[in-house]
Coordinates of C-alpha atoms and ligand atoms in Angstrom, one line a residue:
X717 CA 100.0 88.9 89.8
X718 CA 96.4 90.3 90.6
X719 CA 95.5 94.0 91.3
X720 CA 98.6 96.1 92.6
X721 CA 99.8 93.5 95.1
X722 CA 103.6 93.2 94.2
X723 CA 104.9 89.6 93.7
X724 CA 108.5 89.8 94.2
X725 CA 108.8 86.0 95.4
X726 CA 107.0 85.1 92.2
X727 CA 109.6 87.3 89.9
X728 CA 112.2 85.8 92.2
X729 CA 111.5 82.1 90.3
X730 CA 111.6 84.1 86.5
X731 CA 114.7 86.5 87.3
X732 CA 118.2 85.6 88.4
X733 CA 119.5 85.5 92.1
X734 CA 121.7 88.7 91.1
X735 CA 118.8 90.7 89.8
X736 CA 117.2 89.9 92.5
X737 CA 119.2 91.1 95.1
X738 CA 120.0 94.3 93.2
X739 CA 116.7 95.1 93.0
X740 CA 116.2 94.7 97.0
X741 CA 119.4 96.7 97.0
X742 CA 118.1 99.4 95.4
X743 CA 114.4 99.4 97.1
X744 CA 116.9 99.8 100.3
X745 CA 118.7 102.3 99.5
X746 CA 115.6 104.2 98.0
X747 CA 114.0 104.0 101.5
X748 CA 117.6 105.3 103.0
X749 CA 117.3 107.9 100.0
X750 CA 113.8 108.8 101.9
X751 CA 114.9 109.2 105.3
X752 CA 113.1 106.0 106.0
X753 CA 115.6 103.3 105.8
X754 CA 114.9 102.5 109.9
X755 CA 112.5 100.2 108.0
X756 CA 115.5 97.5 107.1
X757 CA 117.4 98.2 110.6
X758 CA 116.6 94.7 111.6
X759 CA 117.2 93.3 107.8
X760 CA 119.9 91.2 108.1
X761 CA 118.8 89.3 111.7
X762 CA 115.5 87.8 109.2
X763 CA 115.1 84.4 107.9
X764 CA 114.8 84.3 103.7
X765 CA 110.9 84.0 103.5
X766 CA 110.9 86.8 106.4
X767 CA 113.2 89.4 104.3
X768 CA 111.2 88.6 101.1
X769 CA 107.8 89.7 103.0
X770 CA 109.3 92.8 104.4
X771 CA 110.7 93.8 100.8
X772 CA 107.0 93.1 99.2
X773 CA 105.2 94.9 101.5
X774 CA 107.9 98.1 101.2
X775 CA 107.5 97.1 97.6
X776 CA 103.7 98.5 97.5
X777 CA 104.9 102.0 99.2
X778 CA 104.4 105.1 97.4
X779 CA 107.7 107.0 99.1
X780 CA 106.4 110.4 97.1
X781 CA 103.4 110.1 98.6
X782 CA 104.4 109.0 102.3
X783 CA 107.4 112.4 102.6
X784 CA 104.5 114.8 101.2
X785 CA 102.2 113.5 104.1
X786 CA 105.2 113.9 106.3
X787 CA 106.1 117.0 105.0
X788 CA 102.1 118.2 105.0
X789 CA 100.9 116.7 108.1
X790 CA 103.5 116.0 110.2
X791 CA 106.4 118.7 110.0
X792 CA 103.9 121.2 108.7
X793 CA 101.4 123.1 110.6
X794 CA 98.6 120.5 110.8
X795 CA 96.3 122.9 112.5
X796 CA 94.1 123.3 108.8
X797 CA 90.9 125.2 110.3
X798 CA 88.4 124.8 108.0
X799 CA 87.6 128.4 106.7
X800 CA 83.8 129.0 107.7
X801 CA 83.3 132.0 105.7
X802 CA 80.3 132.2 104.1
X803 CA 79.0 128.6 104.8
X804 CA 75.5 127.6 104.6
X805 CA 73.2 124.8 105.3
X806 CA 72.6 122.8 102.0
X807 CA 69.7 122.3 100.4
X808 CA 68.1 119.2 100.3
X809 CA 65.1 117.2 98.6
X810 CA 63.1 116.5 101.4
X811 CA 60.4 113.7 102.2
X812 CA 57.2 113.9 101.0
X813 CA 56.0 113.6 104.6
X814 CA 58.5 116.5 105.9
X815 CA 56.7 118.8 103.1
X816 CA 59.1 117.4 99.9
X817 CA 56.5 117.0 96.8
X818 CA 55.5 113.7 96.4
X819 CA 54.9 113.7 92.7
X820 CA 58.6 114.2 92.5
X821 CA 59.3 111.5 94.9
X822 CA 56.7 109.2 92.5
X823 CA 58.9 110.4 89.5
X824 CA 61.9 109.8 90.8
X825 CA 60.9 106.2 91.9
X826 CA 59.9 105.5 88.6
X827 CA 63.3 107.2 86.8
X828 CA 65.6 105.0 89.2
X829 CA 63.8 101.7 88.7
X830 CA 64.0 102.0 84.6
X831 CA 67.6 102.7 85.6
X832 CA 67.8 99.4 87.7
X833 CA 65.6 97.3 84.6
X834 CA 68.0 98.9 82.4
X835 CA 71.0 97.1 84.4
X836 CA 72.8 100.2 84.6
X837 CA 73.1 100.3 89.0
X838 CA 75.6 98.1 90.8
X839 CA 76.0 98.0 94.7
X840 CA 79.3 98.6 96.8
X841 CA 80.3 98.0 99.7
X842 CA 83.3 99.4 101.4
X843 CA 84.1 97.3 104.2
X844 CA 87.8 97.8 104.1
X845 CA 87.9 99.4 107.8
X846 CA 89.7 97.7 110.6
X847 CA 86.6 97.8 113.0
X848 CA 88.6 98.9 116.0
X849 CA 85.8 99.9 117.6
X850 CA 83.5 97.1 117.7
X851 CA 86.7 94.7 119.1
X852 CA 85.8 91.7 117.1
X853 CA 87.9 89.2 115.8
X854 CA 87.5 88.7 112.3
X855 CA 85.8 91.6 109.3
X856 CA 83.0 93.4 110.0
X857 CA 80.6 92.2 107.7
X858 CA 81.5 88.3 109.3
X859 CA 79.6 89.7 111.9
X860 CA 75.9 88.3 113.0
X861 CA 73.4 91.0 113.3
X862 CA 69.8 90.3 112.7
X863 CA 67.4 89.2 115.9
X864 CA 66.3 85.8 115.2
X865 CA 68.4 83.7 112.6
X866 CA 71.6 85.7 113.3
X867 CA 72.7 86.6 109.8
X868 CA 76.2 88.3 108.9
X869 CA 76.2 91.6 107.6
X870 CA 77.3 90.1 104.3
X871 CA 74.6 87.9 104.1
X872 CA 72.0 90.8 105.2
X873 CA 73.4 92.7 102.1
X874 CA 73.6 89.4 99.5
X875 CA 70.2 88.9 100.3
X876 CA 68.9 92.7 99.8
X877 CA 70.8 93.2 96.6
X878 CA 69.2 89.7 95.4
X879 CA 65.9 90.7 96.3
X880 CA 66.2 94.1 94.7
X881 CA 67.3 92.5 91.7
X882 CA 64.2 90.0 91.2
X883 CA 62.3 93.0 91.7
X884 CA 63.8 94.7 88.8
X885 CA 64.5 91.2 86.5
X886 CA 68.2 92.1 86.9
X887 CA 71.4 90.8 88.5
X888 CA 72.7 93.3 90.2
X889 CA 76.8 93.4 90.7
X890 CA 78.5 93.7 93.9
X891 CA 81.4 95.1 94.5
X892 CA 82.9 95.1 97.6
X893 CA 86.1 96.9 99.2
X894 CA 88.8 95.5 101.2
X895 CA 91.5 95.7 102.8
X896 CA 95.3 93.3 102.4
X897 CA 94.3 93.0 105.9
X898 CA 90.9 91.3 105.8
X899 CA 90.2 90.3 101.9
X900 CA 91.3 86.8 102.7
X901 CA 89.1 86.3 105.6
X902 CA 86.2 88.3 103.5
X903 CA 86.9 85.9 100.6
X904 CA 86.8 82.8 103.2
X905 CA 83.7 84.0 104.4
X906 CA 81.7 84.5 100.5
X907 CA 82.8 80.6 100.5
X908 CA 81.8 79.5 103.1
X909 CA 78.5 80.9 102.8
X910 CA 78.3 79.4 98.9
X911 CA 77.6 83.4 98.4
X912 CA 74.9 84.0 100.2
X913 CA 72.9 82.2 96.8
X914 CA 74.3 85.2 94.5
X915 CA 75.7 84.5 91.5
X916 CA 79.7 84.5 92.2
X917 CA 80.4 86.3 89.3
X918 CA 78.5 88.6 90.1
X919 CA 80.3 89.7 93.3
X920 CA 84.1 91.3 93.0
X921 CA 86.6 92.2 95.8
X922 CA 88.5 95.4 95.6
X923 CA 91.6 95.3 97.3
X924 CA 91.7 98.7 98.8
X925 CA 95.5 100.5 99.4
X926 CA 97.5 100.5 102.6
X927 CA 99.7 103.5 104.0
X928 CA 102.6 103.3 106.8
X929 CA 102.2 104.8 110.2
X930 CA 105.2 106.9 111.1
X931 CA 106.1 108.9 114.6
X932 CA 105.8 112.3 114.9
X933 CA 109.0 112.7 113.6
X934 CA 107.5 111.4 110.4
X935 CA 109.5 107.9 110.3
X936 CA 108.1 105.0 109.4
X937 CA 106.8 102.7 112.1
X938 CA 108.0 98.5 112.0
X939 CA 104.6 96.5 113.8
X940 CA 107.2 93.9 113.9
X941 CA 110.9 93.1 112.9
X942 CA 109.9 92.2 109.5
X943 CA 107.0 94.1 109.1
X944 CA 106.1 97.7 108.5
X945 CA 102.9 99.2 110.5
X946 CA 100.2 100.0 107.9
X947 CA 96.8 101.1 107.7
X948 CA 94.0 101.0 104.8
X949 CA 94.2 104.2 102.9
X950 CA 90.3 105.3 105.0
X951 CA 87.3 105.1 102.8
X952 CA 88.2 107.9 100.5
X953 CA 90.3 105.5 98.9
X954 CA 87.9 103.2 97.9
X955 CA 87.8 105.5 94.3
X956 CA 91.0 104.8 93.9
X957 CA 91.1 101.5 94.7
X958 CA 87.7 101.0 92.2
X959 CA 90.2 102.6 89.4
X960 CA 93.6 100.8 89.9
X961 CA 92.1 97.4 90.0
X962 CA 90.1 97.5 87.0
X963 CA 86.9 97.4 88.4
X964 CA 85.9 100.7 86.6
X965 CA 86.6 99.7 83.7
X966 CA 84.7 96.0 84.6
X967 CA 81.4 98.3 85.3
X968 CA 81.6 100.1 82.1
X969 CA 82.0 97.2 79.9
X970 CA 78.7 96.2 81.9
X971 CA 77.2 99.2 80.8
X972 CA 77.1 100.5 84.9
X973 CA 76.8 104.0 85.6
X974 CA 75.3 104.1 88.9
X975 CA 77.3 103.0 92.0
X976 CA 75.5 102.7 95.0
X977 CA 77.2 103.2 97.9
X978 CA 77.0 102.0 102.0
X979 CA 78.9 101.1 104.5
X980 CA 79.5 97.5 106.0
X981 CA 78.0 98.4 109.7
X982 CA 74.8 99.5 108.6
X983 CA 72.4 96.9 108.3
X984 CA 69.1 98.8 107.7
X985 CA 70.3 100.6 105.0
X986 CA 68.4 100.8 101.8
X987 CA 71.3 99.1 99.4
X988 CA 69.5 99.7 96.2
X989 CA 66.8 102.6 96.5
X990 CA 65.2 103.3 93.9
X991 CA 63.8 106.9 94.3
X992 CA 67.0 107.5 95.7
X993 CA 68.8 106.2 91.7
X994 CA 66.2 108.6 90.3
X995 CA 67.0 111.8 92.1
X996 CA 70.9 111.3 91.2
X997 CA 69.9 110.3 87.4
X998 CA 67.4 113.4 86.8
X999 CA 69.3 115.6 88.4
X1000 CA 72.3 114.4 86.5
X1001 CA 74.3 113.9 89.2
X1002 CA 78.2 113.2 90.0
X1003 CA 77.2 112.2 93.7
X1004 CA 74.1 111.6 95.7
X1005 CA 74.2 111.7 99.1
X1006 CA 71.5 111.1 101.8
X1007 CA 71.1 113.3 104.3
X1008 CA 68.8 112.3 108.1
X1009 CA 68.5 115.4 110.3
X1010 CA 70.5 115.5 113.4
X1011 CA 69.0 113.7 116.2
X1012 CA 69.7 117.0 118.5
X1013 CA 72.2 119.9 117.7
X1014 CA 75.7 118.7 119.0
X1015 CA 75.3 114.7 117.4
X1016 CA 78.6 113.5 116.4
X1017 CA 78.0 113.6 112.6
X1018 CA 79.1 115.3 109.8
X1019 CA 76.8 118.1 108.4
X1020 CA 75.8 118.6 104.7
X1021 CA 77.2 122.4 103.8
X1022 CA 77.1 124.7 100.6
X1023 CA 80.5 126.7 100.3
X1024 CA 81.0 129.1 97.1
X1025 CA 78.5 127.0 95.6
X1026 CA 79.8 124.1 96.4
X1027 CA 78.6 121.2 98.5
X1028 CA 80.8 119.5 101.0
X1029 CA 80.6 117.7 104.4
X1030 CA 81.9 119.2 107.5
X1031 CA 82.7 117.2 109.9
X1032 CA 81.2 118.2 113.6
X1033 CA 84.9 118.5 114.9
X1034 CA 85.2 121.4 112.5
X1035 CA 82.2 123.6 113.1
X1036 CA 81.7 125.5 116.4
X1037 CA 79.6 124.2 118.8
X1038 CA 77.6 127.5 118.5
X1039 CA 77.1 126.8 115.1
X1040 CA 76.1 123.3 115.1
X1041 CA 73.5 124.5 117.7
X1042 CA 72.3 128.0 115.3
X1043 CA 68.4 128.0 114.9
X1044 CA 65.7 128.8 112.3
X1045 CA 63.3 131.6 112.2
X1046 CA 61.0 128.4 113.5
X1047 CA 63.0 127.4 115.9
X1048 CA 64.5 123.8 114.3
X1049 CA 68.2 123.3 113.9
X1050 CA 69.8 125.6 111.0
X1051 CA 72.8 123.1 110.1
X1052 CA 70.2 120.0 110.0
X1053 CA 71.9 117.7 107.2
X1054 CA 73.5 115.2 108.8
X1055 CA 76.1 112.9 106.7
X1056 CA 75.1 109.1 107.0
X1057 CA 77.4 107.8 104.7
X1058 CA 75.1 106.8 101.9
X1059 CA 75.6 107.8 98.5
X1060 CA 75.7 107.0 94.4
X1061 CA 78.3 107.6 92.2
X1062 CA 78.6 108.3 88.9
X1063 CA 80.9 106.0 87.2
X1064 CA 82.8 108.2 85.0
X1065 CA 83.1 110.6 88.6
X1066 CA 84.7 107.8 90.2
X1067 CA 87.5 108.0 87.2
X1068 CA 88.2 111.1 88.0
X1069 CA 87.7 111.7 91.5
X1070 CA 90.4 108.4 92.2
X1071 CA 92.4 108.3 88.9
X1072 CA 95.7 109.3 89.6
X1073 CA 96.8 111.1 86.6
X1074 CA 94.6 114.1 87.3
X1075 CA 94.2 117.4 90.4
X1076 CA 91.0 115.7 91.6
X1077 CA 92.3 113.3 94.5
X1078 CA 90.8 113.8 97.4
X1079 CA 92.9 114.7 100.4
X1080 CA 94.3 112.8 103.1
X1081 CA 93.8 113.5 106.6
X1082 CA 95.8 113.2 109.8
X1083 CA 94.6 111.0 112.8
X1084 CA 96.6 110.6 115.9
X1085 CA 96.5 107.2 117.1
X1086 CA 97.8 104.4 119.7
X1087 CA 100.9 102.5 117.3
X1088 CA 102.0 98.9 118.5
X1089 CA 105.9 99.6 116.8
X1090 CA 109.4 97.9 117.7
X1091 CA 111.9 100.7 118.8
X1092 CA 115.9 100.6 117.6
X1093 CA 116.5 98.4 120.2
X1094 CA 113.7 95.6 118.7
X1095 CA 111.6 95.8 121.9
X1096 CA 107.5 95.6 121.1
X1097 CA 106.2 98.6 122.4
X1098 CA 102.4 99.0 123.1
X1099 CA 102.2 102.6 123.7
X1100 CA 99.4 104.0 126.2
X1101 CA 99.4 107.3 124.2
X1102 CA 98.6 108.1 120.7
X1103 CA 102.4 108.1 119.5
X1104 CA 102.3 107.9 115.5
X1105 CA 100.3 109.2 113.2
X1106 CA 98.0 107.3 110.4
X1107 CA 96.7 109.0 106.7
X1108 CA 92.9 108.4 105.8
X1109 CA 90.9 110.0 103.1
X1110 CA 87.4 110.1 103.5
X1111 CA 84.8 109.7 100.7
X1112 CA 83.1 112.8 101.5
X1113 CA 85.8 114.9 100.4
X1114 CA 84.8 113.9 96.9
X1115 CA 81.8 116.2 97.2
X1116 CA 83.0 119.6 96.2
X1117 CA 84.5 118.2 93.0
X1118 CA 80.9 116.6 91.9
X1119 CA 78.7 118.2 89.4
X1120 CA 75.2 118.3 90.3
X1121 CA 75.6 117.4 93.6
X1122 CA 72.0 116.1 94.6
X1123 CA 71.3 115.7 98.5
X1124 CA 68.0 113.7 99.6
X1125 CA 66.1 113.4 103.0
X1126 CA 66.4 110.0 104.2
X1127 CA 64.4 108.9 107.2
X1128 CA 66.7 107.5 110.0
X1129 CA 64.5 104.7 110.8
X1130 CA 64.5 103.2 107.4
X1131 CA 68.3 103.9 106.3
X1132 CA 70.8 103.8 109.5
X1133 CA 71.3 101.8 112.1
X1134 CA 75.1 101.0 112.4
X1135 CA 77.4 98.5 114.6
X1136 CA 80.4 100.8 115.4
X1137 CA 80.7 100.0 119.2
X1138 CA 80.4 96.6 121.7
X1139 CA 77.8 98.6 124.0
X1140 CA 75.6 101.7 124.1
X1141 CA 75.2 103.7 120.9
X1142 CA 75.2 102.6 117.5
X1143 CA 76.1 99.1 119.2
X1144 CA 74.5 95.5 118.5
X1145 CA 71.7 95.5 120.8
X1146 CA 70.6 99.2 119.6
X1147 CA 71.1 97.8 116.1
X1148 CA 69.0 94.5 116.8
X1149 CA 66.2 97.0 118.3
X1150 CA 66.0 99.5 115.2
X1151 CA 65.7 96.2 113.1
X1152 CA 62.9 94.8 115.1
X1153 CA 61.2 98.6 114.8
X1154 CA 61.4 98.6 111.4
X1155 CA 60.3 95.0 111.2
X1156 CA 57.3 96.2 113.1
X1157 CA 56.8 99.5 110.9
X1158 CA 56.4 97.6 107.9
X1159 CA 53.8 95.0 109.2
X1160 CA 51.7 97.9 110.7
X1161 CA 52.1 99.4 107.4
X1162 CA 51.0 96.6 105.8
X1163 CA 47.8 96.7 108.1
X1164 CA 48.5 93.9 110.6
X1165 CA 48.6 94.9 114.2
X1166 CA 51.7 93.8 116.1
X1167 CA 52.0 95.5 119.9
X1168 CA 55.0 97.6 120.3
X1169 CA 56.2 99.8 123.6
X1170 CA 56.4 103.5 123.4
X1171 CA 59.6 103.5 121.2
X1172 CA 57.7 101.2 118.6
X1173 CA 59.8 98.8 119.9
X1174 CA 57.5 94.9 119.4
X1175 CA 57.2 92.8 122.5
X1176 CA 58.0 89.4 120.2
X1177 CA 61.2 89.5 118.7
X1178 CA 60.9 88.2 114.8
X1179 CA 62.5 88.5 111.6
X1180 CA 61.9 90.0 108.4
X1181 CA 63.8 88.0 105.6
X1182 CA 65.8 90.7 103.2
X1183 CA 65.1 87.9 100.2
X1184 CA 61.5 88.1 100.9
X1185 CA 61.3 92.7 101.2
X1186 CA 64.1 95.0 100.5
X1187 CA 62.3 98.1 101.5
X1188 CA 58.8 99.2 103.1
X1189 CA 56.8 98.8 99.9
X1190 CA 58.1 95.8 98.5
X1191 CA 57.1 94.3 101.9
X1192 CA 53.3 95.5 101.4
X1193 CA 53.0 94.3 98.2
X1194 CA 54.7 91.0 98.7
X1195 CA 52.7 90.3 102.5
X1196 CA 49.3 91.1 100.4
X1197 CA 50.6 88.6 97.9
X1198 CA 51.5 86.0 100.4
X1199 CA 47.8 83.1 100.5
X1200 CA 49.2 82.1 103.8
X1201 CA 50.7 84.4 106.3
X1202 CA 52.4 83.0 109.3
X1203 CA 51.3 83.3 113.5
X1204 CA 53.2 86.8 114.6
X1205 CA 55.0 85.1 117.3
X1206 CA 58.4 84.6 119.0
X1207 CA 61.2 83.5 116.3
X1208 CA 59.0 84.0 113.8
X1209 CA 61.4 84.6 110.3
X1210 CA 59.5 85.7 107.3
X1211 CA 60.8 84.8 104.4
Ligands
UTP1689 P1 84.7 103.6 110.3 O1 85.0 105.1 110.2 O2 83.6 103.2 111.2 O3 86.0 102.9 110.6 O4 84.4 103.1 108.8 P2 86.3 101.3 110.9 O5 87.7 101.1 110.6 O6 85.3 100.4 110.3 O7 86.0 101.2 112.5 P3 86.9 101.8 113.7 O8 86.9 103.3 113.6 O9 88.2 101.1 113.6 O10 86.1 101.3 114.9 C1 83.2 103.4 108.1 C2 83.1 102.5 106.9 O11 84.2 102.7 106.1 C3 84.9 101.5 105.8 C4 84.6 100.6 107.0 O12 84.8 99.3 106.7 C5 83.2 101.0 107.2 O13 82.3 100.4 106.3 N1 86.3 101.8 105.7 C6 87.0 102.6 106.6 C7 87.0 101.3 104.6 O14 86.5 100.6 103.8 N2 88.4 101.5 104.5 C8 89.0 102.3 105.4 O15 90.3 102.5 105.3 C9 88.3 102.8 106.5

């Protein structure tokens, strides 16, 4: 029985048919105990394998945990309003070309990449998310993003975190998180691609935990007959999901420290930076976050804050439009810092920040959302309303219970570019574009002259290989190194 996944049809072949069927007896009558027993209602009309599936999956449900949500989010008055008092823009390190001090920036380069020789940095992934937005069939990092050769997210990432690790004369372990929902497809899809040419032992899957919708009277919602609606835990629980499966544990016995964090839809980002390792190690940090100024007052992102001297992210639904749109004495946006979802962990932080036998969990939150259920009478509904409720944490949360908290300026161009929706913003195409830009940065950086429209946007569309540059400057160095550079034309890949 791997990770936390019960196996109740293999215990059926060790244990008796009676202890069997007191034990489903007494997981019924727990969830009848609960107030939730609406979850068997259609028990006895299911075939054997159908009645053992619906017991394993009620098997993994925390019923505690599920009636304090309830009790906290959906009896309760769920109108928290973040207390404002007293909050401030954070401070941030910022880019040496935004006025940052780029002897720091050097030092900080050099600190994180005697980190990275040292083996002490592994990459994750959490790509647990159901990708609602984007409507495609299958995970999101299945997905084929780049311009030219069409790589999956995956494969974008495999090849980065390769790269960066023959740049440093390291492997680099990746760990990536998961849902029940898509780890077999995932899985099918590291296969399939032979890895992407990483090591497979190098690469581990975190099953990430699942929690039932219920309806606004708090009851548990069936998707199905036999089965019981749930949803990933959000990406807050990817620290507990790191701790219950072992994989802490698997990082320190590999002497790793430093977890670097991204997201799966965000192609461009800089998996392994190391200036970015290097502020988090010399400033001793629990947690590292990036931060790109807001694109114009009222973006949809969350903000970077200091509260009481702690950090912490609030999200834009939380602050006042009049407050999101404050100015400087100069005249720039006051609440700058937005959240991109990039970060490094501290390993021991991660133990405690999702280890369950201390106060530091982070907090779930509510989200009001469409449910597909099966009502009393065992009609499918498809409701046309947001009619149940679903519990996410978010990984930001974790920030106010970091020490050292250490916030850098990242420049949006060279960090985040995500696929969250099929058209408009933050969509393929615009995601195709800002890796063609970037594509086209680096080669005018590296001296070569490529024509581009006003938005730097080149007229040919080409490909920069992740296995042959991870970041701006690996590119220069390894283009000067290359005796025989190919025509800058159509379909061009470098690699
Ligand atoms: P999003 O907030 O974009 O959610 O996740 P999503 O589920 O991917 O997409 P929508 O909202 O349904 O369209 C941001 C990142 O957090 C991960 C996602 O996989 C993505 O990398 N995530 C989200 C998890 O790993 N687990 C979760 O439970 C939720």
């Amino acid at each position: 029985c791997s990770r936390y996944v019960p196996c109740l049809q293999f215990l059926g072949e060790l244990l008796s048919p009676e202890l069997m069927a007191n034990s489903t007896t007494s997981l019924i009558e727990s969830f009848k105990q609960a107030g939730q027993g609406q979850v068997f209602q259609f028990f006895d009309d299911l075939d054997a394998a159908a009645q053992a599936s619906l017991i394993a999956q009620a098997e993994t449900i925390d019923l505690g945990e599920v009636n304090a949500l309830v009790e906290e989010h959906v009896k309760g008055a769920h109108d928290s309003a973040l207390n404002l008092d007293g909050l401030e823009p954070a401070p941030y390190e910022a880019l040496p070309v935004n006025g940052g001090d780029a002897a720091q920036w050097d030092a900080a380069w050099d600190a994180g990449s005697a980190a990275l020789q040292a083996g002490r940095v592994a990459a994750f992934t959490v790509a647990g998310g159901q990708g609602t937005r984007l409507g495609y069939d299958g995970p999101k990092g299945t997905y084929p993003v780049t311009p030219v050769t069409a790589k999956t997210l995956f494969q974008v990432f495999a090849e980065k975190i390769a790269r960066s690790g023959e740049r440093f004369g390291v492997t680099i372990p990746w760990f990536i998180l998961t849902s029940e929902i898509n780890n077999d497809a995932t899985v099918a899809a590291f296969e399939a691609g032979d890895f992407f040419g990483l090591d497979r032992e190098s690469v581990h899957f975190i099953v990430q935990g699942l929690v039932p919708a219920v309806d606004y009277e708090g009851k548990i919602l069936l998707a199905e007959k036999g089965k019981i609606a749930m949803t990933p835990d959000g990406h807050g629980g990817s620290l507990r999901a790191l701790v219950r499966s072992g994989a802490v544990d698997t990082m320190q016995a590999q002497g790793i420290d430093i977890v670097s964090y991204f997201q799966v839809d965000n192609p461009i980002v800089q998996c392994i930076d190391p200036a970015f390792i290097g502020f988090h190690v010399l400033g001793q940090s629990e947690l590292s976050s990036k931060m790109v100024p807001k694109a114009y007052a009222l973006e949809k992102v969350g903000h970077f804050c200091v509260q009481n001297d702690q950090a912490l992210v609030v999200e834009y639904s939380d602050m006042p439009a009049a407050m999101q749109e404050e100015t400087t004495p100069e005249g720039g946006i006051r609440f700058n810092g937005g959240s991109v979802a990039i970060h490094i962990f501290d390993r021991e932080f991660i133990a405690r920040a999702g280890g369950s036998d201390t106060g530091a969990k982070l907090p779930f939150h509510r989200a009001d959302k469409k449910v597909p259920y099966v009502n009393a009478e065992g009609a499918t509904i498809k409701p046309e309303a947001p009619n149940g409720v679903k519990f996410e944490m978010f990984v930001f949360d974790a920030l106010p219970l970091a020490k050292n908290p250490v916030i850098i300026e990242a420049a949006r161009a060279d960090d985040f570019s995500p696929v969250k929706n099929a058209e408009g913003v933050d969509s393929p195409k615009s995601c195709k574009e800002d890796q063609l830009r970037m594509f086209a940065r680096w080669l005018k950086a590296a001296g070569e002259t490529i024509e581009t429209d006003d938005t730097g946007l080149p007229t040919i569309t080409f490909e920069i290989s992740p296995r042959f540059a991870a970041d701006e400057a690996d590119f220069i160095a390894q283009w000067a190194a290359l005796e025989v550079k190919p025509e800058l034309k159509d379909g061009v890949v470098i690699e």
